[in-house]
Short mmCIF file of C-alpha atoms in Angstrom, two decimals:
data_model
loop_
_atom_site.label_atom_id
_atom_site.label_comp_id
_atom_site.label_asym_id
_atom_site.label_seq_id
_atom_site.Cartn_x
_atom_site.Cartn_y
_atom_site.Cartn_z
CA UNK A 1 69.41 -11.26 -40.33
CA UNK A 2 72.89 -10.55 -38.45
CA UNK A 3 76.05 -11.72 -39.99
CA UNK A 4 77.56 -14.00 -36.78
CA UNK A 5 80.95 -12.46 -36.80
CA UNK A 6 78.70 -9.62 -36.10
CA UNK A 7 76.59 -10.89 -32.94
CA UNK A 8 80.08 -12.84 -31.72
CA UNK A 9 82.14 -9.00 -31.77
CA UNK A 10 78.61 -7.09 -30.14
CA UNK A 11 79.18 -10.26 -27.88
CA UNK A 12 82.71 -9.76 -27.08
CA UNK A 13 81.95 -5.71 -25.95
CA UNK A 14 79.87 -7.21 -23.12
CA UNK A 15 81.64 -5.53 -19.90
CA UNK A 16 82.88 -8.34 -17.94
CA UNK A 17 81.78 -8.66 -14.36
CA UNK A 18 84.05 -6.97 -11.75
CA UNK A 19 86.77 -7.85 -10.32
CA UNK A 20 85.47 -8.99 -7.17
CA UNK A 21 82.95 -11.55 -8.35
CA UNK A 22 85.44 -13.62 -9.77
CA UNK A 23 87.83 -13.28 -7.23
CA UNK A 24 84.23 -14.32 -5.14
CA UNK A 25 83.55 -17.13 -7.05
CA UNK A 26 86.90 -18.82 -7.36
CA UNK A 27 86.66 -18.21 -3.17
CA UNK A 28 83.97 -20.31 -2.87
CA UNK A 29 84.57 -23.63 -5.38
CA UNK A 30 87.55 -23.61 -3.51
CA UNK A 31 87.78 -25.93 -0.14
CA UNK A 32 89.88 -23.94 1.78
CA UNK A 33 88.28 -21.54 1.95
CA UNK A 34 87.48 -19.24 4.64
CA UNK A 35 85.11 -16.86 5.91
CA UNK A 36 87.98 -14.20 6.16
CA UNK A 37 88.64 -15.40 2.99
CA UNK A 38 85.25 -14.09 1.51
CA UNK A 39 85.48 -11.51 4.20
CA UNK A 40 88.59 -9.65 2.76
CA UNK A 41 87.77 -10.20 -0.90
CA UNK A 42 83.99 -8.13 0.00
CA UNK A 43 86.25 -5.81 2.63
CA UNK A 44 87.92 -4.18 -0.66
CA UNK A 45 84.26 -3.60 -3.16
CA UNK A 46 82.08 -1.02 -1.50
CA UNK A 47 78.98 -2.25 -3.43
CA UNK A 48 79.46 -5.73 -2.69
CA UNK A 49 80.10 -4.82 1.04
CA UNK A 50 76.98 -2.34 0.82
CA UNK A 51 74.68 -5.20 -0.71
CA UNK A 52 75.70 -7.89 1.80
CA UNK A 53 74.29 -5.91 5.01
CA UNK A 54 71.44 -4.88 3.42
CA UNK A 55 70.57 -8.68 2.77
CA UNK A 56 71.81 -9.81 5.77
CA UNK A 57 69.53 -6.24 7.72
CA UNK A 58 66.51 -7.24 5.24
CA UNK A 59 62.80 -8.73 6.99
CA UNK A 60 63.97 -12.22 5.48
CA UNK A 61 67.13 -13.08 8.26
CA UNK A 62 64.42 -11.08 10.87
CA UNK A 63 66.68 -10.34 13.39
CA UNK A 64 66.00 -7.86 15.47
CA UNK A 65 70.07 -6.15 16.08
CA UNK A 66 70.85 -4.39 13.15
CA UNK A 67 74.00 -6.41 11.60
CA UNK A 68 76.20 -3.85 11.80
CA UNK A 69 80.26 -6.03 11.37
CA UNK A 70 81.06 -8.23 7.62
CA UNK A 71 81.83 -10.63 9.10
CA UNK A 72 79.06 -11.03 10.36
CA UNK A 73 76.34 -10.76 7.79
CA UNK A 74 79.11 -13.13 5.83
CA UNK A 75 78.54 -16.21 8.41
CA UNK A 76 74.74 -15.12 8.83
CA UNK A 77 74.41 -15.25 4.74
CA UNK A 78 76.65 -18.44 4.47
CA UNK A 79 78.16 -19.60 1.23
CA UNK A 80 74.83 -19.44 -0.66
CA UNK A 81 73.50 -16.71 -0.02
CA UNK A 82 76.78 -14.95 -0.42
CA UNK A 83 76.84 -16.88 -4.06
CA UNK A 84 73.70 -14.94 -4.99
CA UNK A 85 75.04 -11.70 -3.25
CA UNK A 86 77.85 -11.24 -5.76
CA UNK A 87 76.15 -12.41 -8.86
CA UNK A 88 73.42 -9.95 -8.47
CA UNK A 89 75.64 -7.52 -7.23
CA UNK A 90 77.72 -8.28 -10.26
CA UNK A 91 75.01 -7.66 -12.48
CA UNK A 92 74.07 -4.63 -11.60
CA UNK A 93 77.45 -3.33 -12.70
CA UNK A 94 77.45 -4.66 -16.80
CA UNK A 95 74.13 -2.85 -17.28
CA UNK A 96 74.02 -0.07 -19.49
CA UNK A 97 71.43 2.58 -18.13
CA UNK A 98 68.82 1.84 -20.13
CA UNK A 99 68.12 -0.65 -23.09
CA UNK A 100 67.27 1.17 -25.50
CA UNK A 101 66.17 -2.05 -28.06
CA UNK A 102 63.50 -2.55 -25.30
CA UNK A 103 62.60 0.43 -24.17
CA UNK A 104 63.52 -0.46 -20.51
CA UNK A 105 65.95 1.00 -18.35
CA UNK A 106 67.89 -0.87 -16.39
CA UNK A 107 65.90 -0.61 -13.06
CA UNK A 108 63.33 -2.25 -14.67
CA UNK A 109 65.82 -5.07 -15.78
CA UNK A 110 67.36 -5.75 -12.28
CA UNK A 111 63.75 -6.19 -11.05
CA UNK A 112 62.75 -8.07 -13.73
CA UNK A 113 66.21 -10.39 -13.50
CA UNK A 114 65.89 -10.16 -8.88
CA UNK A 115 62.62 -11.70 -9.21
CA UNK A 116 63.44 -14.36 -12.04
CA UNK A 117 66.30 -15.63 -9.44
CA UNK A 118 63.82 -14.93 -7.11
CA UNK A 119 61.14 -17.29 -7.98
CA UNK A 120 63.35 -19.69 -10.44
CA UNK A 121 65.26 -20.98 -6.52
CA UNK A 122 61.81 -21.48 -5.58
CA UNK A 123 60.66 -23.46 -8.02
CA UNK A 124 64.23 -25.26 -6.93
CA UNK A 125 64.18 -25.98 -3.76
CA UNK A 126 60.64 -27.41 -3.88
CA UNK A 127 61.85 -29.75 -6.90
CA UNK A 128 65.82 -29.65 -6.55
CA UNK A 129 66.80 -28.15 -3.53
CA UNK A 130 70.77 -29.10 -4.32
CA UNK A 131 70.03 -26.47 -7.34
CA UNK A 132 68.97 -23.71 -5.75
CA UNK A 133 71.39 -21.50 -5.32
CA UNK A 134 72.89 -22.72 -9.39
CA UNK A 135 68.99 -21.82 -10.32
CA UNK A 136 68.99 -18.80 -8.17
CA UNK A 137 71.93 -17.31 -10.72
CA UNK A 138 70.82 -19.04 -13.71
CA UNK A 139 67.78 -17.23 -13.19
CA UNK A 140 69.19 -14.00 -12.89
CA UNK A 141 71.15 -13.96 -15.36
CA UNK A 142 68.53 -15.36 -17.85
CA UNK A 143 67.96 -12.56 -20.01
CA UNK A 144 71.72 -10.71 -20.29
CA UNK A 145 72.04 -11.22 -24.02
CA UNK A 146 69.31 -8.34 -24.02
CA UNK A 147 71.75 -6.11 -23.59
CA UNK A 148 73.24 -7.71 -27.10
CA UNK A 149 69.73 -8.03 -28.81
CA UNK A 150 68.52 -4.61 -27.81
CA UNK A 151 71.35 -2.55 -30.01
CA UNK A 152 69.67 -4.09 -33.22
CA UNK A 153 66.42 -3.68 -32.15
CA UNK A 154 66.67 -0.01 -31.70
CA UNK A 155 68.52 -0.31 -35.53
CA UNK A 156 65.26 -2.38 -36.65
CA UNK A 157 62.76 -1.29 -34.17
CA UNK A 158 59.89 -2.57 -37.02
CA UNK A 159 60.63 -5.58 -35.57
CA UNK A 160 59.78 -4.54 -31.64
CA UNK A 161 56.79 -2.61 -33.03
CA UNK A 162 55.34 -5.97 -35.31
CA UNK A 163 55.26 -7.06 -31.64
CA UNK A 164 53.19 -4.58 -29.75
CA UNK A 165 50.74 -4.60 -32.27
CA UNK A 166 50.20 -8.22 -31.37
CA UNK A 167 51.13 -10.04 -33.74
CA UNK A 168 50.96 -13.96 -32.25
CA UNK A 169 54.30 -14.47 -32.39
CA UNK A 170 56.49 -14.60 -29.11
CA UNK A 171 59.21 -11.70 -28.41
CA UNK A 172 62.16 -15.01 -29.08
CA UNK A 173 61.39 -16.18 -32.34
CA UNK A 174 60.91 -13.01 -33.66
CA UNK A 175 63.89 -12.24 -32.49
CA UNK A 176 65.51 -15.59 -34.11
CA UNK A 177 63.25 -14.27 -36.84
CA UNK A 178 64.47 -10.94 -37.55
CA UNK A 179 68.60 -11.44 -36.65
CA UNK A 180 69.24 -14.77 -37.71
CA UNK A 181 69.74 -15.71 -33.38
CA UNK A 182 67.80 -14.46 -30.07
CA UNK A 183 68.79 -13.19 -26.02
CA UNK A 184 68.75 -16.93 -24.77
CA UNK A 185 71.70 -17.96 -27.61
CA UNK A 186 73.90 -14.82 -27.14
CA UNK A 187 73.13 -14.72 -23.45
CA UNK A 188 74.45 -18.22 -23.07
CA UNK A 189 77.60 -17.18 -25.02
CA UNK A 190 78.21 -14.53 -23.29
CA UNK A 191 77.65 -16.43 -19.88
CA UNK A 192 80.69 -18.71 -21.57
CA UNK A 193 83.05 -15.75 -21.50
CA UNK A 194 82.41 -15.08 -18.12
CA UNK A 195 83.06 -18.79 -18.06
CA UNK A 196 80.00 -19.55 -15.51
CA UNK A 197 79.40 -23.44 -15.11
CA UNK A 198 77.83 -25.38 -17.81
CA UNK A 199 75.37 -25.66 -15.62
CA UNK A 200 74.49 -22.25 -15.97
CA UNK A 201 74.89 -22.18 -19.77
CA UNK A 202 72.77 -24.44 -20.58
CA UNK A 203 69.96 -22.73 -18.81
CA UNK A 204 70.16 -19.64 -20.03
CA UNK A 205 69.61 -21.01 -23.22
CA UNK A 206 67.05 -22.98 -22.59
CA UNK A 207 65.17 -20.65 -21.00
CA UNK A 208 62.51 -20.05 -23.42
CA UNK A 209 62.54 -23.53 -24.77
CA UNK A 210 64.26 -25.98 -22.48
CA UNK A 211 63.33 -29.03 -24.19
CA UNK A 212 66.68 -27.67 -26.58
CA UNK A 213 69.32 -28.67 -23.26
CA UNK A 214 70.36 -32.00 -23.59
CA UNK A 215 71.63 -33.04 -19.84
CA UNK A 216 68.58 -34.01 -17.90
CA UNK A 217 70.06 -32.21 -14.77
CA UNK A 218 70.50 -28.49 -16.93
CA UNK A 219 67.13 -28.94 -18.47
CA UNK A 220 65.46 -29.18 -14.62
CA UNK A 221 67.40 -25.50 -14.31
CA UNK A 222 66.27 -23.88 -17.23
CA UNK A 223 62.77 -25.15 -16.56
CA UNK A 224 62.93 -23.54 -13.15
CA UNK A 225 63.91 -19.97 -15.17
CA UNK A 226 61.58 -20.51 -18.26
CA UNK A 227 58.66 -21.37 -15.22
CA UNK A 228 59.81 -18.65 -12.37
CA UNK A 229 60.52 -15.99 -16.00
CA UNK A 230 56.71 -16.78 -17.46
CA UNK A 231 54.90 -16.38 -13.86
CA UNK A 232 57.24 -12.66 -13.18
CA UNK A 233 55.72 -11.62 -16.16
CA UNK A 234 52.42 -12.56 -15.40
CA UNK A 235 52.41 -10.72 -12.52
CA UNK A 236 53.37 -7.97 -14.31
CA UNK A 237 57.83 -7.61 -13.16
CA UNK A 238 59.38 -7.02 -15.81
CA UNK A 239 57.24 -5.67 -18.81
CA UNK A 240 59.62 -4.73 -21.23
CA UNK A 241 58.70 -3.41 -25.25
CA UNK A 242 57.74 -7.27 -25.69
CA UNK A 243 54.66 -6.96 -22.27
CA UNK A 244 53.46 -9.93 -22.15
CA UNK A 245 53.11 -11.63 -25.68
CA UNK A 246 55.24 -14.46 -23.90
CA UNK A 247 54.48 -18.17 -23.25
CA UNK A 248 54.90 -20.92 -20.41
CA UNK A 249 54.83 -24.36 -22.38
CA UNK A 250 52.00 -26.07 -19.87
CA UNK A 251 54.15 -29.45 -20.23
CA UNK A 252 56.89 -27.29 -18.16
CA UNK A 253 54.71 -26.27 -15.62
CA UNK A 254 52.94 -29.98 -15.36
CA UNK A 255 56.97 -31.21 -14.52
CA UNK A 256 57.41 -28.43 -11.86
CA UNK A 257 54.42 -29.21 -10.52
CA UNK A 258 52.66 -26.43 -11.19
CA UNK A 259 49.60 -27.41 -12.52
CA UNK A 260 46.16 -25.44 -12.15
CA UNK A 261 45.15 -24.59 -8.33
CA UNK A 262 49.42 -24.80 -7.49
CA UNK A 263 50.35 -22.60 -9.32
CA UNK A 264 47.78 -20.08 -7.93
CA UNK A 265 48.96 -21.32 -4.81
CA UNK A 266 52.71 -20.80 -5.69
CA UNK A 267 52.64 -16.92 -6.14
CA UNK A 268 50.50 -16.21 -3.34
CA UNK A 269 53.07 -18.09 -1.20
CA UNK A 270 55.88 -15.54 -3.03
CA UNK A 271 54.53 -11.66 -2.47
CA UNK A 272 56.13 -11.54 -0.20
CA UNK A 273 59.09 -12.00 -1.26
CA UNK A 274 57.75 -10.57 -4.46
CA UNK A 275 56.54 -7.19 -2.60
CA UNK A 276 60.24 -7.28 -0.54
CA UNK A 277 61.86 -7.40 -4.18
CA UNK A 278 60.48 -4.56 -5.96
CA UNK A 279 60.35 -1.75 -2.59
CA UNK A 280 63.67 -2.67 -3.39
CA UNK A 281 64.38 -1.51 -6.76
CA UNK A 282 61.75 1.37 -6.75
CA UNK A 283 63.49 3.18 -3.80
CA UNK A 284 66.54 2.88 -5.13
CA UNK A 285 65.63 3.58 -9.02
CA UNK A 286 63.14 6.69 -6.88
CA UNK A 287 60.29 5.38 -8.78
CA UNK A 288 61.53 6.41 -12.50
CA UNK A 289 59.17 3.88 -14.07
CA UNK B 1 52.26 15.68 -1.55
CA UNK B 2 53.21 12.34 -0.22
CA UNK B 3 53.26 9.47 -2.56
CA UNK B 4 51.62 6.01 -1.45
CA UNK B 5 52.91 2.76 -3.13
CA UNK B 6 50.58 -0.05 -2.72
CA UNK B 7 52.14 -3.42 -3.20
CA UNK B 8 50.73 -6.85 -4.03
CA UNK B 9 48.07 -8.04 -2.10
CA UNK B 10 47.57 -5.03 -0.36
CA UNK B 11 44.81 -1.94 0.58
CA UNK B 12 45.39 2.02 1.06
CA UNK B 13 43.11 4.55 1.19
CA UNK B 14 43.77 8.30 1.95
CA UNK B 15 41.62 11.63 2.69
CA UNK B 16 44.28 14.01 2.32
CA UNK B 17 43.51 15.36 -1.30
CA UNK B 18 47.40 16.27 -1.61
CA UNK B 19 47.79 12.66 -1.58
CA UNK B 20 48.82 10.16 -4.68
CA UNK B 21 48.33 6.77 -4.05
CA UNK B 22 50.23 4.62 -6.91
CA UNK B 23 50.74 0.60 -8.14
CA UNK B 24 53.33 -0.91 -9.88
CA UNK B 25 53.18 -3.29 -13.03
CA UNK B 26 50.04 -4.99 -12.68
CA UNK B 27 50.46 -7.77 -14.34
CA UNK B 28 47.45 -9.95 -14.23
CA UNK B 29 46.90 -8.54 -11.32
CA UNK B 30 44.23 -6.16 -10.74
CA UNK B 31 43.22 -2.69 -9.12
CA UNK B 32 40.41 -1.00 -8.22
CA UNK B 33 40.85 2.61 -7.96
CA UNK B 34 37.71 4.35 -5.73
CA UNK B 35 37.43 8.16 -5.86
CA UNK B 36 34.84 10.38 -3.90
CA UNK B 37 34.68 13.39 -4.96
CA UNK B 38 32.50 15.26 -1.82
CA UNK B 39 35.31 13.54 0.55
CA UNK B 40 38.14 13.87 -1.16
CA UNK B 41 39.08 10.53 -0.27
CA UNK B 42 39.93 7.43 -2.32
CA UNK B 43 41.42 3.84 -1.85
CA UNK B 44 43.72 1.68 -4.04
CA UNK B 45 43.90 -2.47 -3.40
CA UNK B 46 45.97 -4.54 -5.68
CA UNK B 47 45.05 -8.37 -6.22
CA UNK B 48 46.41 -11.08 -6.97
CA UNK B 49 43.83 -14.10 -7.02
CA UNK B 50 40.17 -14.44 -7.82
CA UNK B 51 39.01 -16.27 -5.19
CA UNK B 52 40.39 -16.59 -1.35
CA UNK B 53 39.15 -20.41 -1.49
CA UNK B 54 42.10 -21.59 -2.84
CA UNK B 55 44.09 -21.27 0.36
CA UNK B 56 41.88 -19.62 3.13
CA UNK B 57 44.57 -19.66 5.60
CA UNK B 58 46.11 -16.83 2.91
CA UNK B 59 43.37 -14.83 3.15
CA UNK B 60 43.62 -14.91 7.06
CA UNK B 61 46.40 -13.24 6.70
CA UNK B 62 46.55 -11.29 3.44
CA UNK B 63 42.60 -10.88 2.42
CA UNK B 64 43.59 -7.97 -0.15
CA UNK B 65 45.36 -11.11 -2.00
CA UNK B 66 42.06 -12.24 -3.46
CA UNK B 67 38.74 -10.41 -5.09
CA UNK B 68 36.50 -11.76 -2.96
CA UNK B 69 37.99 -11.30 0.85
CA UNK B 70 39.99 -7.50 -0.43
CA UNK B 71 36.80 -6.16 -2.80
CA UNK B 72 34.30 -5.31 0.03
CA UNK B 73 37.70 -4.91 2.81
CA UNK B 74 38.55 -1.49 0.01
CA UNK B 75 35.12 -0.78 -0.05
CA UNK B 76 34.81 0.19 3.95
CA UNK B 77 37.72 1.66 4.81
CA UNK B 78 36.57 4.19 2.21
CA UNK B 79 32.81 4.36 4.48
CA UNK B 80 34.92 4.15 7.91
CA UNK B 81 37.07 7.19 6.19
CA UNK B 82 32.87 8.78 5.94
CA UNK B 83 32.51 8.21 2.34
CA UNK B 84 28.71 7.57 0.60
CA UNK B 85 28.23 4.53 -1.63
CA UNK B 86 26.56 6.78 -3.73
CA UNK B 87 28.87 9.43 -3.96
CA UNK B 88 31.73 6.74 -5.33
CA UNK B 89 33.62 6.46 -8.66
CA UNK B 90 34.68 3.07 -9.07
CA UNK B 91 37.39 2.35 -12.00
CA UNK B 92 38.82 -0.96 -13.47
CA UNK B 93 42.65 -1.63 -14.04
CA UNK B 94 44.64 -4.79 -15.39
CA UNK B 95 43.99 -8.44 -15.62
CA UNK B 96 46.25 -8.98 -19.05
CA UNK B 97 47.52 -12.31 -19.38
CA UNK B 98 50.73 -13.74 -21.22
CA UNK B 99 50.44 -14.67 -24.85
CA UNK B 100 47.21 -15.15 -25.88
CA UNK B 101 46.35 -18.26 -26.85
CA UNK B 102 47.27 -19.16 -22.83
CA UNK B 103 44.25 -21.37 -22.07
CA UNK B 104 46.28 -22.90 -19.02
CA UNK B 105 46.13 -18.77 -18.22
CA UNK B 106 43.66 -16.94 -17.28
CA UNK B 107 44.08 -15.68 -14.68
CA UNK B 108 43.37 -12.29 -15.78
CA UNK B 109 40.46 -13.35 -17.07
CA UNK B 110 39.32 -15.20 -14.20
CA UNK B 111 40.40 -12.03 -11.44
CA UNK B 112 38.09 -9.11 -13.39
CA UNK B 113 35.01 -11.96 -14.29
CA UNK B 114 34.97 -12.79 -10.42
CA UNK B 115 35.04 -8.76 -9.79
CA UNK B 116 32.03 -7.14 -12.31
CA UNK B 117 30.49 -10.10 -10.83
CA UNK B 118 30.76 -8.93 -7.06
CA UNK B 119 29.97 -5.36 -7.80
CA UNK B 120 27.03 -6.66 -9.90
CA UNK B 121 25.82 -7.91 -7.49
CA UNK B 122 26.43 -5.26 -4.54
CA UNK B 123 24.83 -2.45 -7.60
CA UNK B 124 28.57 -0.60 -7.63
CA UNK B 125 29.06 0.43 -11.33
CA UNK B 126 32.85 0.33 -13.12
CA UNK B 127 32.96 4.47 -14.64
CA UNK B 128 36.22 3.84 -16.42
CA UNK B 129 38.28 0.30 -16.92
CA UNK B 130 40.87 0.19 -19.05
CA UNK B 131 41.75 -4.15 -18.63
CA UNK B 132 42.52 -7.17 -20.00
CA UNK B 133 45.99 -7.68 -23.82
CA UNK B 134 49.02 -8.02 -23.48
CA UNK B 135 50.35 -5.68 -21.47
CA UNK B 136 51.15 -5.45 -17.70
CA UNK B 137 50.15 -1.37 -15.77
CA UNK B 138 51.43 1.18 -13.04
CA UNK B 139 48.14 2.74 -11.98
CA UNK B 140 47.91 6.57 -9.76
CA UNK B 141 45.12 8.01 -8.44
CA UNK B 142 45.53 11.59 -6.39
CA UNK B 143 43.27 11.35 -4.12
CA UNK B 144 41.84 15.26 -4.35
CA UNK B 145 41.00 15.51 -7.43
CA UNK B 146 40.09 11.74 -8.33
CA UNK B 147 42.22 11.91 -12.04
CA UNK B 148 43.66 8.35 -12.28
CA UNK B 149 46.08 7.73 -14.97
CA UNK B 150 47.48 4.55 -16.59
CA UNK B 151 50.79 3.89 -18.02
CA UNK B 152 52.50 1.33 -19.74
CA UNK B 153 55.80 1.37 -21.88
CA UNK B 154 53.80 2.30 -25.07
CA UNK B 155 52.90 5.47 -23.17
CA UNK B 156 50.19 6.75 -21.20
CA UNK B 157 46.46 7.76 -20.35
CA UNK B 158 43.67 9.66 -17.90
CA UNK B 159 40.95 7.22 -17.05
#
């Protein structure tokens, strides 16, 4: 067990989101903001700029010409995509190079986060289209608590080893047993420190056990992330020390409309998006997996 | 030396001996790896689902998404390169599953069962395999030597 005060101290040590990300979130929620506002914020952060242009030029938009102008990219992406893009860029800046305790690299962590974000959004689009962007952000940040737990696991490798041997306990429950908290709970505390909306905070907290979330609207997003996370592990994206020792709750699957054949069809529908993300990560990581 | 990446629901074949064919993170998907030591050629499919009957339209667009439509194409592409069936060495990896006891989630197992049935019907022997369990595997094969390596977060071994 780790003392709650120690856990809090470690949470406080997680990096803050970059200034541009915070400004962008503020601008996005301000009805007075215009494309020019967004363009100005983006243009001050070269990493964000490059990302915006890359996404605007990705296959998803299917343009025949290359977009080179930032303003053009912003109007093409639209507000919802802009929010997603800014958060993904923000996530990559707070990650350490390796998450030692989970035996994974930041590239592996990012790949899993991006895939869960994408699948969460697709599930929301089928069920609650208005929550699509929130589902994306919650999916993107669902494992952020691992930044803290990783340090605990590094100090107590026997916890990780007991899972590899397949003791039958799912990873998140093993974390709770060993440390008194788990990455879902810690992740929600980090999101709260970052002043993200309650909906995101709750969905992160409930992504392994959606029933923990009280508000139905928030619980719905937790369900999308729960299923997206399970499916991502199933297709092999996110192999860390926990391997494929996961649980997807059958009841939750039914609630998001993925029983039986629907599940296989959903996976089949998501293949192109999956391949695109995997390519992105593997080309930028130099196939270092 | 070329590194040829097999995406999900794709097939890559090569008769360039310095190539390495690789696919990342199989999860419950399966890779069938075929090598011809006489012709010095190899091929790999990374399929995701067992049977195309759930979506014939998808199978038309991306036949390598399914075992039943994809695996025959892999063999035919190798025959087109001049490989002979009797020389082919076939290996299988993947088919993992999440949580040992998740009843509704046996896609990995079904992926494997359907493949075994198909190979058995066409008299193809599997010379080595690493399938099942709660692991995700990355697999590569060297076209020249046929050396096939399976990597998991726990380490790597030659198949």
